[in-house]
Amino acid sequence: MLGGMIAVTLNGFLPIPLAIVLAVILTTIVGAVIEIAFIRWLYKPSVLRMVIITIGVSILIREIALHIWGESVRALPYFTGSSVSSINLGGVYISSQVLWVIGIGALAVAALTAFFNLTMLGRQMRACAANRDAARLCGIDAGNMVTLSFMISAAIGAIGGAVVCPITYVQYDSGTPLAIKGFTVAILGGLGNSTAAVGAGMILGILESFSIWVLPTAYKEAISIAILLGILFVKPSGIFGSAEAARLKEF
Amino acid sequence: MARRYFTVAAFAGLIVAIQLATLATGTAYYLTQLTMTAYYSLVIVGLCMLIGYAGQISLGHAGFFAIGGYVAAFLTTWDLKSHQGAIVSLLSKSGALVSRHDVYGGSLLTVHPWLACAAAVLLTVAVAYLVGGPILKLKGHYLAMATLGIGIIVYRIVLGTEFLGAADGISEVPGFPLPGGLLITGDSSSRVSNYYLAWGVVILGMILLLNLIHSRIGRALGAVHGAEDAAEAMGIPTARYKLHTFVLSAVFAALAGVLLTHYNGGIGPSEAGVMKSVRYVAIVAIGGMANLWGALSMSLVLNYLSLRGYFGTYDDAVFGVILILIMLFAPDGLLRRHLLSDLKRIVSRDPEGEEAP
C-alpha cells in the first residue's frame, strides 16, 4: 500500500520508473525504521508480542496514510499501453500491465532465490532463521539480519504495490487485506520458501477467482481466509513445506 | 471471598455515583454512551478471561459480537407473515412469535427477542466450539492470524450478504423486553433504567467470572497460563479448559452483541470489523491482561471517550498506539496483578524475565 501510494504521489512530478524506484527505497527505509524503532531493542520478544506490535504498526501506518492522502482511490498509469489496450498471445488477449506484473514478480522471486542461495548475506539470513543462537555463535549479527529481512520484505511489498496498483488501484486501507493474503500464501507455501510461495499464491488467486462461480463476489476475501484456516488446521507447515522443517523453527 | 464482593459493591457504587453525577450536572445524555460502553465492557471482560487467564489471544472477538448482534437483529426484524406454514403457525401458537407494528404502521410477525437471543447464543456456542477446537491447538502468530481470519470471515459475510443488509446493516430492531415491564431500547425516556440494566448485566458477568477465577477451573487456567506442559502433567485437561474459556468469552461477546443491537435498534458491519477486535485486545492489554477489574475500568474510560468522539479522526490510531506502547513497554499489561511488586523489582534493578505467552 505504502509503495503504491508513494509511487503515485511521486509520479506527479517524476517519470514512472524513477517514481517507483524512489518509492521502493522510501518504503524500505520505513521498513527499517519500524524494525529499529519497535522490534530491535526488545529483549527476546515472543513471536506473539511481535505480531501484535506489527498489527499495531500497520494500523498506525494506515491511519497516517489516511491523514496524508485522504480516502480517495488512486492509481499509477499503465506502464505501457493503456487500460483498454491488450496484447494478443495465441488467441488470448491480456493487458500489458498483467505481463509487467508477472515479469517483475518472476524477477523478484529469481532475485530472492539467488540472494538466499548464492550470496553470503542470504546464507547468513537463512542460518538466523533456522537457529538464531547457533548463527550468533558463528559470528552473524542476528539483529542486523532481522532489520535486513524487514527491509527486503518492505521493498518487495513496495514493488508489488507499485506494479499492481495500475490494475487494482490503491487506497489508504488496501494494505490490511493484502497482508493477510500474503500471510496466507506464505503459510500455504511453507514459511521461508519463496518459490513455493509463488505457486501457492497462484493457487490461492485461481481458487479465489473461481469461487465467484459458486459464491457471491463479496465473499471472495472470505475464501482466501477460509483456505488459510483450513491449512492451519490440517497442515500448519504448508502444502509444500515439510513438517520437519517447520518443527525446527521455534515459534 | 468477602473482599471479592466488596469490590463488586464498590463498582456498583461507582456506577450509581456516575448516574447521580450526570443527574446533578444535567448531563443525562452521557448515559447513552455509558450504556453502550457497558455492553462493550461485557465483551472485554470475556476477552480478558480468555487472554489473561487462559493465555490465548483472540483477534476475532468482534466476529462473535457480530454473530450475536446479527442473529438477534435478523430474527427480530424478519417478517414471517408471508411464510405461512406448519412451523410458523406452531411457533406462533407456542408464543415464540410476536406481532408488532413497524414505523410505517404495517404489522409484522417476528421471532420473540428472547428466542432470537437464545438462537444467537446457541449459534455462537456452535461456531466457537467448531473453530475453537482446531484454532486453540495453534500457538503464537498462527493463533493470532487464525482468530483474525475468523473475524474477517464474519465481517465479509455480513458485508456481502443481502438479507443481512450488506453495507447498511439491519435497522429498526425492536426493544428487548424484560420481566417487570422493562425494555432494553435506546429510547431516551428509559435512559436511566437502561443504564442500570446494562451495568447490571456487566456486574452479573463480573461476579460469574470472578467466581470462576477463584474456583478449581480458574486455578487450573492459571496453571495452564503459567506452564502448559506442567499443567498437563498435573492432570489438568488443558485443551478442554482452553476451549471452554474460548466458548465462554465468545458467548459474552455474542450476548453483548445481542443487547447492544436491541439498545441501538440496529447493527452494521463495522461492528464486525478488524479494528473492533484490535480495540478489544488493546483495552484488555492496557487493563493488565489478567486483571478483570483493570480491563473493566479501562474499558469504561476508553470506550466512553471513544464513543463521545474525543479521539476524533484519530480513533483507530489511538488504539493502535495504545497496543504498540503496551506491547513494547509492558507486555504483561499495564494494570497487572502484581504491579506493585514488579515496580519494586524494577526499582531494585533486578532483571525482569520475559514471559512467554
Coordinates of C-alpha atoms in Angstrom, one line a residue:
Chain A
M1 CA 0.0 0.0 0.0
L2 CA 2.7 2.4 1.0
G3 CA 4.8 1.6 -2.1
G4 CA 1.8 2.2 -4.4
M5 CA 0.8 5.4 -2.6
I6 CA 4.2 6.9 -2.6
A7 CA 4.8 5.9 -6.2
V8 CA 1.5 7.5 -7.2
T9 CA 2.4 10.7 -5.4
L10 CA 5.9 10.9 -6.8
N11 CA 4.6 10.2 -10.3
G12 CA 3.1 13.6 -10.1
F13 CA 6.4 15.2 -10.8
L14 CA 8.7 12.3 -11.8
P15 CA 8.7 9.8 -14.6
I16 CA 7.2 6.4 -13.7
P17 CA 10.4 4.3 -13.4
L18 CA 12.1 6.9 -11.2
A19 CA 9.0 7.3 -9.1
I20 CA 8.8 3.6 -8.5
V21 CA 12.4 3.2 -7.6
L22 CA 12.2 6.1 -5.2
A23 CA 9.0 4.7 -3.7
V24 CA 10.7 1.4 -3.1
I25 CA 13.7 3.0 -1.5
L26 CA 11.5 5.1 0.8
T27 CA 9.3 2.1 1.8
T28 CA 12.5 0.1 2.5
I29 CA 13.6 2.9 4.8
V30 CA 10.2 2.9 6.5
G31 CA 10.6 -0.9 7.0
A32 CA 14.0 -0.5 8.6
V33 CA 12.8 2.4 10.8
I34 CA 9.9 0.3 12.0
E35 CA 12.1 -2.6 12.8
I36 CA 14.7 -0.5 14.6
A37 CA 12.1 1.5 16.5
F38 CA 9.7 -1.2 17.6
I39 CA 11.4 -4.6 17.4
R40 CA 15.1 -4.5 17.5
W41 CA 15.7 -3.3 21.1
L42 CA 13.2 -5.8 22.6
Y43 CA 14.9 -8.4 24.7
K44 CA 14.0 -11.8 23.3
P45 CA 10.4 -10.8 22.3
S46 CA 7.9 -13.6 22.0
V47 CA 6.5 -14.1 18.5
L48 CA 3.0 -13.2 19.6
R49 CA 4.3 -9.9 21.0
M50 CA 5.9 -9.1 17.7
V51 CA 2.7 -10.0 15.8
I52 CA 0.6 -7.7 18.0
I53 CA 3.2 -4.9 17.6
T54 CA 3.2 -5.2 13.9
I55 CA -0.6 -5.2 13.8
G56 CA -0.5 -2.0 15.8
V57 CA 2.1 -0.5 13.5
S58 CA 0.1 -1.4 10.4
I59 CA -3.0 0.3 11.9
L60 CA -0.8 3.3 12.6
I61 CA 0.6 3.4 9.0
R62 CA -3.0 3.1 7.7
E63 CA -4.2 6.0 9.8
I64 CA -1.2 8.2 8.9
A65 CA -1.8 7.3 5.2
L66 CA -5.5 8.3 5.7
H67 CA -4.5 11.7 7.1
I68 CA -1.9 12.3 4.4
W69 CA -3.7 11.0 1.3
G70 CA -7.3 11.0 2.3
E71 CA -9.8 8.4 1.3
S72 CA -9.6 8.8 -2.4
V73 CA -8.6 5.9 -4.6
R74 CA -5.5 6.4 -6.7
A75 CA -3.6 4.5 -9.4
L76 CA -0.5 4.8 -11.5
P77 CA -0.9 4.9 -15.3
Y78 CA -0.2 1.7 -17.1
F79 CA 3.5 1.2 -17.8
T80 CA 2.9 0.5 -21.4
G81 CA -0.2 0.9 -23.4
S82 CA -3.4 1.9 -21.7
S83 CA -6.2 0.3 -19.7
V84 CA -8.0 -0.6 -22.9
S85 CA -5.2 -1.9 -25.0
S86 CA -4.2 -5.5 -24.9
I87 CA -1.7 -7.9 -26.3
N88 CA -2.8 -11.0 -28.3
L89 CA -1.0 -14.1 -27.0
G90 CA -2.0 -17.1 -29.0
G91 CA -5.6 -16.0 -29.2
V92 CA -5.8 -14.8 -25.6
Y93 CA -6.0 -11.1 -25.0
I94 CA -4.3 -9.8 -21.9
S95 CA -3.5 -6.4 -20.7
S96 CA 0.1 -5.4 -21.0
Q97 CA 0.2 -4.5 -17.3
V98 CA -0.5 -8.1 -16.4
L99 CA 2.6 -9.1 -18.2
W100 CA 4.5 -6.4 -16.3
V101 CA 3.2 -7.8 -13.0
I102 CA 4.1 -11.4 -14.0
G103 CA 7.6 -10.4 -15.3
I104 CA 8.5 -8.3 -12.3
G105 CA 7.1 -10.9 -9.9
A106 CA 9.3 -13.6 -11.6
L107 CA 12.3 -11.3 -11.4
A108 CA 11.7 -10.7 -7.7
V109 CA 11.5 -14.4 -7.0
A110 CA 14.6 -15.2 -9.0
A111 CA 16.5 -12.4 -7.3
L112 CA 15.4 -13.6 -3.9
T113 CA 16.3 -17.2 -4.6
A114 CA 19.7 -16.1 -5.9
F115 CA 20.2 -14.0 -2.8
F116 CA 19.3 -16.7 -0.4
N117 CA 21.3 -19.4 -2.1
L118 CA 24.3 -17.7 -3.6
T119 CA 25.3 -14.8 -1.5
M120 CA 26.9 -14.9 1.9
L121 CA 24.4 -12.5 3.3
G122 CA 21.5 -14.6 2.2
R123 CA 23.0 -17.7 3.7
Q124 CA 23.6 -15.9 7.0
M125 CA 20.0 -14.9 7.0
R126 CA 18.8 -18.4 6.5
A127 CA 21.1 -19.5 9.3
C128 CA 19.4 -17.0 11.6
A129 CA 16.0 -18.3 10.6
A130 CA 17.0 -21.9 11.3
N131 CA 18.7 -21.3 14.6
R132 CA 19.4 -17.9 16.0
D133 CA 21.7 -18.8 18.7
A134 CA 23.9 -21.1 16.6
A135 CA 24.1 -18.4 13.9
R136 CA 25.2 -15.9 16.5
L137 CA 27.9 -18.3 17.7
C138 CA 29.2 -18.3 14.1
G139 CA 29.6 -14.6 14.2
I140 CA 26.5 -13.5 12.5
D141 CA 24.8 -10.3 13.7
A142 CA 21.3 -11.6 14.1
G143 CA 19.8 -8.2 14.9
N144 CA 21.1 -6.8 11.6
M145 CA 19.7 -9.8 9.8
V146 CA 16.2 -9.1 11.2
T147 CA 16.5 -5.5 10.1
L148 CA 17.6 -6.6 6.7
S149 CA 14.8 -9.0 6.3
F150 CA 12.3 -6.3 7.3
M151 CA 13.9 -4.1 4.6
I152 CA 13.8 -6.7 1.9
S153 CA 10.2 -7.7 2.6
A154 CA 9.2 -4.0 2.7
A155 CA 11.0 -3.4 -0.6
I156 CA 9.3 -6.4 -2.3
G157 CA 5.9 -5.3 -0.9
A158 CA 6.5 -1.8 -2.3
I159 CA 7.5 -3.2 -5.7
G160 CA 4.4 -5.3 -5.7
G161 CA 2.2 -2.4 -4.7
A162 CA 3.6 -0.1 -7.4
V163 CA 3.4 -2.7 -10.1
V164 CA -0.1 -3.9 -9.3
C165 CA -1.7 -0.6 -8.5
P166 CA -2.5 0.4 -12.1
I167 CA -4.8 -2.6 -12.2
T168 CA -6.2 -2.9 -8.7
Y169 CA -5.9 0.8 -7.6
V170 CA -4.6 1.8 -4.2
Q171 CA -6.3 3.3 -1.2
Y172 CA -5.3 4.0 2.4
D173 CA -6.8 0.8 3.6
S174 CA -5.8 -1.6 0.8
G175 CA -2.9 -2.8 2.9
T176 CA -4.6 -5.0 5.5
P177 CA -6.3 -7.5 3.3
L178 CA -3.1 -7.8 1.3
A179 CA -1.1 -8.5 4.5
I180 CA -3.5 -11.3 5.4
K181 CA -3.4 -12.7 1.9
G182 CA 0.4 -12.5 2.0
F183 CA 0.4 -14.4 5.2
T184 CA -1.9 -17.0 3.8
V185 CA 0.3 -17.5 0.8
A186 CA 3.4 -17.7 2.9
I187 CA 1.8 -20.3 5.1
L188 CA 0.4 -22.2 2.1
G189 CA 3.8 -22.4 0.5
G190 CA 5.6 -23.1 3.7
L191 CA 7.4 -20.3 5.5
G192 CA 10.8 -19.2 4.1
N193 CA 10.3 -20.8 0.7
S194 CA 9.8 -18.1 -1.9
T195 CA 9.5 -20.3 -5.0
A196 CA 6.8 -22.4 -3.3
A197 CA 5.1 -19.2 -2.2
V198 CA 4.7 -18.2 -5.8
G199 CA 3.0 -21.5 -6.6
A200 CA 0.8 -21.1 -3.5
G201 CA 0.0 -17.5 -4.5
M202 CA -1.2 -18.7 -7.9
I203 CA -3.3 -21.5 -6.4
L204 CA -4.9 -19.0 -4.0
G205 CA -5.5 -16.5 -6.7
I206 CA -7.1 -19.0 -9.0
L207 CA -9.2 -20.5 -6.2
E208 CA -10.4 -17.1 -5.2
S209 CA -11.3 -16.0 -8.7
F210 CA -13.1 -19.2 -9.5
S211 CA -15.0 -19.0 -6.2
I212 CA -17.1 -16.4 -7.9
W213 CA -18.8 -19.1 -9.9
V214 CA -20.4 -20.6 -6.8
L215 CA -20.4 -17.8 -4.3
P216 CA -21.2 -14.1 -4.4
T217 CA -18.2 -11.8 -5.3
A218 CA -18.4 -10.2 -1.9
Y219 CA -17.3 -13.4 -0.3
K220 CA -14.1 -13.5 -2.3
E221 CA -11.9 -12.4 0.5
A222 CA -13.5 -14.8 3.0
I223 CA -12.5 -17.6 0.7
S224 CA -8.8 -16.9 0.9
I225 CA -9.0 -16.7 4.7
A226 CA -11.0 -19.9 4.9
I227 CA -8.2 -21.5 2.9
L228 CA -5.7 -20.1 5.4
L229 CA -7.7 -21.5 8.3
G230 CA -8.0 -24.9 6.6
I231 CA -4.3 -25.0 6.0
L232 CA -3.5 -24.0 9.6
F233 CA -5.9 -26.7 10.9
V234 CA -4.7 -29.5 8.7
K235 CA -1.1 -28.9 7.9
P236 CA 0.5 -25.9 9.5
S237 CA 3.8 -26.5 7.7
G238 CA 2.2 -25.6 4.4
I239 CA 1.5 -27.7 1.3
F240 CA 5.0 -27.5 0.0
G241 CA 6.8 -27.2 3.3
S242 CA 8.0 -30.3 5.2
A243 CA 6.8 -30.9 8.7
E244 CA 10.3 -31.4 9.9
A245 CA 11.5 -28.0 8.7
A246 CA 8.5 -26.4 10.4
R247 CA 9.4 -28.1 13.6
L248 CA 12.9 -26.7 13.5
K249 CA 11.6 -23.2 13.6
E250 CA 10.8 -22.2 17.0
F251 CA 7.6 -20.3 17.0
Chain B
M1 CA -14.4 -14.1 49.5
A2 CA -15.8 -11.1 51.2
R3 CA -13.2 -8.9 49.6
R4 CA -14.3 -10.0 46.2
Y5 CA -17.8 -8.9 46.8
F6 CA -16.7 -5.7 48.4
T7 CA -15.0 -4.7 45.1
V8 CA -18.2 -5.6 43.2
A9 CA -20.2 -3.5 45.6
A10 CA -17.7 -0.6 45.2
F11 CA -18.0 -0.8 41.5
A12 CA -21.8 -0.8 41.7
G13 CA -21.4 2.2 43.9
L14 CA -19.3 3.9 41.2
I15 CA -22.0 3.2 38.6
V16 CA -24.6 4.8 40.9
A17 CA -22.3 7.7 41.6
I18 CA -21.8 8.3 37.8
Q19 CA -25.6 8.3 37.3
L20 CA -26.1 10.7 40.2
A21 CA -23.4 13.0 38.9
T22 CA -25.0 13.2 35.4
L23 CA -28.3 13.9 37.1
A24 CA -26.8 16.6 39.3
T25 CA -25.0 18.3 36.4
G26 CA -27.8 17.9 33.9
T27 CA -25.8 15.8 31.5
A28 CA -28.1 12.8 31.4
Y29 CA -27.4 12.4 27.7
Y30 CA -24.0 11.0 28.6
L31 CA -25.8 7.9 29.9
T32 CA -26.5 6.8 26.3
Q33 CA -22.7 6.4 25.6
L34 CA -22.2 5.0 29.1
T35 CA -24.8 2.3 28.4
M36 CA -23.1 1.4 25.1
T37 CA -19.8 1.3 27.0
A38 CA -21.3 -1.2 29.4
Y39 CA -22.1 -3.6 26.6
Y40 CA -18.7 -3.3 25.1
S41 CA -17.3 -3.9 28.5
L42 CA -19.1 -7.2 28.6
V43 CA -17.1 -8.2 25.5
I44 CA -13.9 -7.0 27.1
V45 CA -14.2 -8.8 30.4
G46 CA -15.0 -12.0 28.5
L47 CA -11.9 -11.5 26.3
C48 CA -9.9 -10.7 29.4
M49 CA -10.8 -14.1 30.8
L50 CA -9.5 -15.7 27.6
I51 CA -6.3 -13.6 27.1
G52 CA -5.4 -13.1 30.7
Y53 CA -6.4 -16.3 32.4
A54 CA -6.3 -18.9 29.7
G55 CA -3.4 -17.2 27.9
Q56 CA -4.9 -17.4 24.4
I57 CA -5.2 -14.4 22.2
S58 CA -8.2 -13.8 20.0
L59 CA -8.2 -11.1 17.4
G60 CA -11.7 -12.2 16.2
H61 CA -14.0 -11.3 19.0
A62 CA -15.8 -8.6 17.1
G63 CA -16.8 -11.5 14.9
F64 CA -18.6 -13.2 17.7
F65 CA -20.1 -9.9 18.8
A66 CA -21.4 -9.5 15.3
I67 CA -22.8 -13.1 15.1
G68 CA -24.8 -12.4 18.2
G69 CA -26.0 -9.0 17.1
Y70 CA -26.8 -10.0 13.6
V71 CA -28.7 -13.1 14.5
A72 CA -30.8 -11.1 17.0
A73 CA -31.3 -8.3 14.6
F74 CA -32.3 -10.6 11.7
L75 CA -34.7 -12.8 13.6
T76 CA -36.5 -9.9 15.3
T77 CA -36.9 -8.0 12.0
W78 CA -37.6 -10.9 9.7
D79 CA -41.3 -10.8 8.8
L80 CA -42.8 -14.3 8.9
K81 CA -46.2 -13.2 7.7
S82 CA -45.6 -14.3 4.2
H83 CA -44.2 -17.7 5.3
Q84 CA -47.4 -19.3 6.3
G85 CA -46.6 -22.9 7.1
A86 CA -46.9 -25.6 9.7
I87 CA -43.8 -24.5 11.5
V88 CA -44.7 -20.8 11.6
S89 CA -48.1 -21.4 12.9
L90 CA -46.8 -23.8 15.5
L91 CA -44.2 -21.3 16.7
S92 CA -46.9 -18.6 16.7
K93 CA -49.2 -20.7 18.9
S94 CA -46.4 -21.5 21.3
G95 CA -45.8 -17.8 21.8
A96 CA -42.4 -17.8 20.2
L97 CA -43.5 -15.2 17.7
V98 CA -44.7 -11.7 18.4
S99 CA -46.6 -9.4 16.1
R100 CA -45.9 -5.8 16.3
H101 CA -46.1 -2.7 14.1
D102 CA -43.3 -1.2 12.1
V103 CA -42.6 2.5 11.8
Y104 CA -45.0 2.7 8.9
G105 CA -47.9 1.2 10.8
G106 CA -47.8 -2.1 9.0
S107 CA -47.9 -5.2 11.1
L108 CA -45.0 -7.6 11.4
L109 CA -44.8 -11.1 12.7
T110 CA -41.3 -11.8 14.0
V111 CA -39.5 -14.1 16.3
H112 CA -39.6 -13.2 20.0
P113 CA -36.4 -11.3 21.1
W114 CA -35.8 -13.9 23.9
L115 CA -35.9 -16.7 21.4
A116 CA -33.7 -14.7 19.0
C117 CA -31.3 -14.2 21.8
A118 CA -31.2 -17.9 22.6
A119 CA -30.7 -18.7 18.9
A120 CA -27.8 -16.1 18.8
V121 CA -26.1 -17.6 21.8
L122 CA -26.6 -21.2 20.5
L123 CA -25.1 -20.3 17.1
T124 CA -22.2 -18.6 18.8
V125 CA -21.6 -21.6 21.0
A126 CA -21.7 -23.9 18.0
V127 CA -19.3 -21.7 15.9
A128 CA -17.0 -21.2 18.9
Y129 CA -16.8 -25.0 19.5
L130 CA -16.4 -25.7 15.9
V131 CA -13.5 -23.3 15.3
G132 CA -12.2 -23.3 18.8
G133 CA -11.1 -26.9 18.8
P134 CA -8.6 -26.7 15.9
I135 CA -7.7 -23.0 16.5
L136 CA -6.6 -23.4 20.1
K137 CA -4.1 -26.0 19.0
L138 CA -2.2 -23.3 17.3
K139 CA 0.3 -21.1 19.0
G140 CA 1.9 -17.7 18.7
H141 CA 1.3 -15.9 15.4
Y142 CA -0.6 -18.8 13.9
L143 CA -3.2 -18.4 16.6
A144 CA -3.3 -14.6 16.2
M145 CA -3.7 -14.8 12.4
A146 CA -6.3 -17.6 12.6
T147 CA -8.5 -15.7 15.0
L148 CA -8.0 -12.6 13.0
G149 CA -9.1 -14.7 10.0
I150 CA -12.3 -15.8 11.7
G151 CA -13.2 -12.2 12.4
I152 CA -12.6 -11.1 8.8
I153 CA -14.7 -14.0 7.5
V154 CA -17.6 -12.9 9.7
Y155 CA -17.1 -9.3 8.6
R156 CA -17.0 -10.3 4.9
I157 CA -20.1 -12.5 5.2
V158 CA -22.2 -9.8 6.9
L159 CA -20.9 -7.2 4.4
G160 CA -21.7 -9.3 1.4
T161 CA -25.0 -10.9 2.4
E162 CA -28.1 -9.3 1.0
F163 CA -30.6 -10.4 3.7
L164 CA -28.2 -9.1 6.4
G165 CA -28.4 -5.7 4.9
A166 CA -25.0 -5.7 3.3
A167 CA -23.2 -2.4 4.0
D168 CA -26.2 -0.9 5.6
G169 CA -26.7 -3.4 8.3
I170 CA -30.0 -4.1 9.9
S171 CA -32.1 -1.4 11.5
E172 CA -35.4 -1.0 13.2
V173 CA -34.7 -3.7 15.7
P174 CA -37.3 -3.7 18.5
G175 CA -36.5 -3.4 22.1
F176 CA -35.7 -6.4 24.3
P177 CA -38.5 -6.9 26.8
L178 CA -37.6 -7.9 30.4
P179 CA -39.8 -9.0 33.2
G180 CA -41.2 -6.1 35.2
G181 CA -42.1 -4.0 32.2
L182 CA -38.5 -3.1 31.5
L183 CA -37.4 -2.8 27.9
I184 CA -33.9 -2.6 26.5
T185 CA -34.2 0.2 24.0
G186 CA -32.4 3.4 23.0
D187 CA -35.5 5.4 23.8
S188 CA -34.4 8.5 25.7
S189 CA -37.3 8.2 28.2
S190 CA -35.9 4.9 29.6
R191 CA -32.3 6.1 29.6
V192 CA -31.7 5.7 33.3
S193 CA -33.3 2.2 33.6
N194 CA -31.3 1.1 30.6
Y195 CA -28.1 2.4 32.1
Y196 CA -28.7 0.4 35.2
L197 CA -29.8 -2.7 33.2
A198 CA -26.6 -2.6 31.1
W199 CA -24.3 -2.2 34.0
G200 CA -26.3 -4.8 36.0
V201 CA -25.6 -7.3 33.2
V202 CA -21.9 -6.4 33.3
I203 CA -21.8 -6.8 37.1
L204 CA -23.5 -10.2 36.9
G205 CA -20.9 -11.2 34.3
M206 CA -18.2 -10.0 36.5
I207 CA -19.5 -12.0 39.5
L208 CA -19.6 -15.0 37.3
L209 CA -16.1 -14.6 36.1
L210 CA -14.7 -13.7 39.5
N211 CA -16.2 -16.8 41.0
L212 CA -14.9 -18.8 38.0
I213 CA -11.3 -17.5 38.6
H214 CA -11.4 -18.4 42.2
S215 CA -12.7 -21.8 41.5
R216 CA -10.9 -25.0 40.7
I217 CA -11.2 -24.2 37.0
G218 CA -9.7 -20.7 37.5
R219 CA -6.7 -22.1 39.3
A220 CA -6.3 -24.7 36.6
L221 CA -6.4 -22.0 34.0
G222 CA -3.8 -20.1 35.9
A223 CA -1.6 -23.2 35.8
V224 CA -2.2 -23.5 32.0
H225 CA -1.1 -19.9 31.6
G226 CA 2.0 -20.3 33.7
A227 CA 3.3 -23.6 32.2
E228 CA 1.1 -25.6 29.9
D229 CA 3.1 -28.7 29.9
A230 CA 3.4 -28.8 33.6
A231 CA -0.3 -28.3 34.0
E232 CA -0.9 -31.1 31.6
A233 CA 1.4 -33.3 33.6
M234 CA -0.6 -32.5 36.7
G235 CA -3.6 -34.0 35.1
I236 CA -5.4 -30.8 34.0
P237 CA -7.2 -31.3 30.7
T238 CA -5.6 -28.1 29.2
A239 CA -7.2 -28.4 25.8
R240 CA -10.7 -28.7 27.2
Y241 CA -10.3 -25.8 29.7
K242 CA -8.9 -23.6 27.0
L243 CA -11.8 -24.5 24.6
H244 CA -14.4 -23.8 27.3
T245 CA -12.9 -20.5 28.1
F246 CA -12.9 -19.6 24.5
V247 CA -16.6 -20.5 24.1
L248 CA -17.4 -18.7 27.3
S249 CA -15.8 -15.5 26.1
A250 CA -17.4 -15.9 22.7
V251 CA -20.8 -16.1 24.5
F252 CA -20.0 -13.0 26.4
A253 CA -19.3 -11.2 23.2
A254 CA -22.4 -12.6 21.5
L255 CA -24.6 -11.6 24.4
A256 CA -23.2 -8.1 24.3
G257 CA -23.8 -8.0 20.6
V258 CA -27.5 -9.1 21.1
L259 CA -28.1 -6.5 23.9
L260 CA -26.3 -3.6 22.1
T261 CA -28.2 -4.3 18.9
H262 CA -31.5 -4.1 20.8
Y263 CA -30.3 -1.0 22.6
N264 CA -29.1 0.8 19.4
G265 CA -32.0 -0.5 17.4
G266 CA -29.7 -1.8 14.7
I267 CA -26.3 -3.2 13.8
G268 CA -23.9 -2.5 11.0
P269 CA -21.0 -4.4 9.5
S270 CA -18.4 -2.2 11.1
E271 CA -19.2 -3.9 14.4
A272 CA -17.5 -7.0 13.0
G273 CA -14.5 -5.1 11.7
V274 CA -10.9 -5.9 12.5
M275 CA -10.5 -2.6 14.2
K276 CA -13.1 -3.5 16.7
S277 CA -11.3 -6.7 17.6
V278 CA -8.0 -4.9 17.8
R279 CA -9.6 -2.4 20.1
Y280 CA -10.9 -5.0 22.4
V281 CA -7.4 -6.6 22.7
A282 CA -5.8 -3.2 23.2
I283 CA -8.2 -2.5 26.1
V284 CA -7.6 -5.8 27.7
A285 CA -3.8 -5.2 27.3
I286 CA -3.9 -1.8 28.9
G287 CA -6.1 -3.2 31.6
G288 CA -3.5 -5.6 32.5
M289 CA -4.2 -8.9 30.7
A290 CA -5.1 -11.0 33.7
N291 CA -6.9 -8.3 35.6
L292 CA -10.6 -8.2 35.2
W293 CA -11.1 -5.0 37.2
G294 CA -8.3 -3.3 35.3
A295 CA -9.8 -4.3 31.9
L296 CA -13.2 -3.2 33.1
S297 CA -12.1 0.2 34.3
M298 CA -10.0 0.8 31.2
S299 CA -13.0 -0.2 29.1
L300 CA -15.2 2.2 30.9
V301 CA -12.8 5.1 30.3
L302 CA -11.6 4.4 26.8
N303 CA -14.9 3.2 25.3
Y304 CA -16.7 6.1 26.7
L305 CA -14.1 8.6 25.4
S306 CA -14.2 6.9 22.0
L307 CA -18.0 6.9 21.8
R308 CA -18.1 10.5 22.8
G309 CA -15.8 11.2 19.9
Y310 CA -12.9 12.6 22.0
F311 CA -10.4 11.0 19.7
G312 CA -11.9 12.5 16.6
T313 CA -10.5 11.1 13.4
Y314 CA -7.6 9.5 15.3
D315 CA -9.9 7.0 16.9
D316 CA -8.4 3.9 15.4
A317 CA -4.9 5.3 15.6
V318 CA -5.3 5.9 19.4
F319 CA -6.0 2.2 20.0
G320 CA -3.2 1.2 17.6
V321 CA -0.7 3.4 19.6
I322 CA -2.0 2.0 22.9
L323 CA -1.5 -1.5 21.6
I324 CA 2.1 -0.8 20.4
L325 CA 3.1 1.0 23.6
I326 CA 1.7 -1.6 25.9
M327 CA 3.4 -4.4 23.9
L328 CA 6.7 -2.6 23.8
F329 CA 7.0 -1.5 27.4
A330 CA 4.6 -3.7 29.4
P331 CA 3.8 -6.9 27.6
D332 CA 2.1 -8.2 30.7
G333 CA -0.3 -5.3 30.5
L334 CA -0.3 -2.0 32.3
L335 CA -2.5 -2.6 35.4
R336 CA -1.4 -6.1 36.0
R337 CA -2.0 -8.0 39.2
H338 CA 1.5 -7.8 40.7
L339 CA 2.1 -4.2 39.6
L340 CA 3.4 -3.1 43.0
S341 CA 5.9 -6.0 43.4
D342 CA 7.0 -5.5 39.8
L343 CA 7.7 -1.9 40.4
K344 CA 9.7 -2.8 43.4
R345 CA 11.7 -5.2 41.3
I346 CA 12.3 -2.6 38.6
V347 CA 13.4 -0.1 41.2
S348 CA 15.9 -2.6 42.8
R349 CA 17.2 -3.3 39.2
D350 CA 16.6 -7.0 39.1
P351 CA 16.4 -8.3 35.6
E352 CA 12.9 -8.8 34.6
G353 CA 12.3 -12.0 32.8
E354 CA 10.3 -12.1 29.6
E355 CA 7.1 -14.1 30.0
A356 CA 6.2 -16.4 27.2
P357 CA 2.6 -16.2 26.2

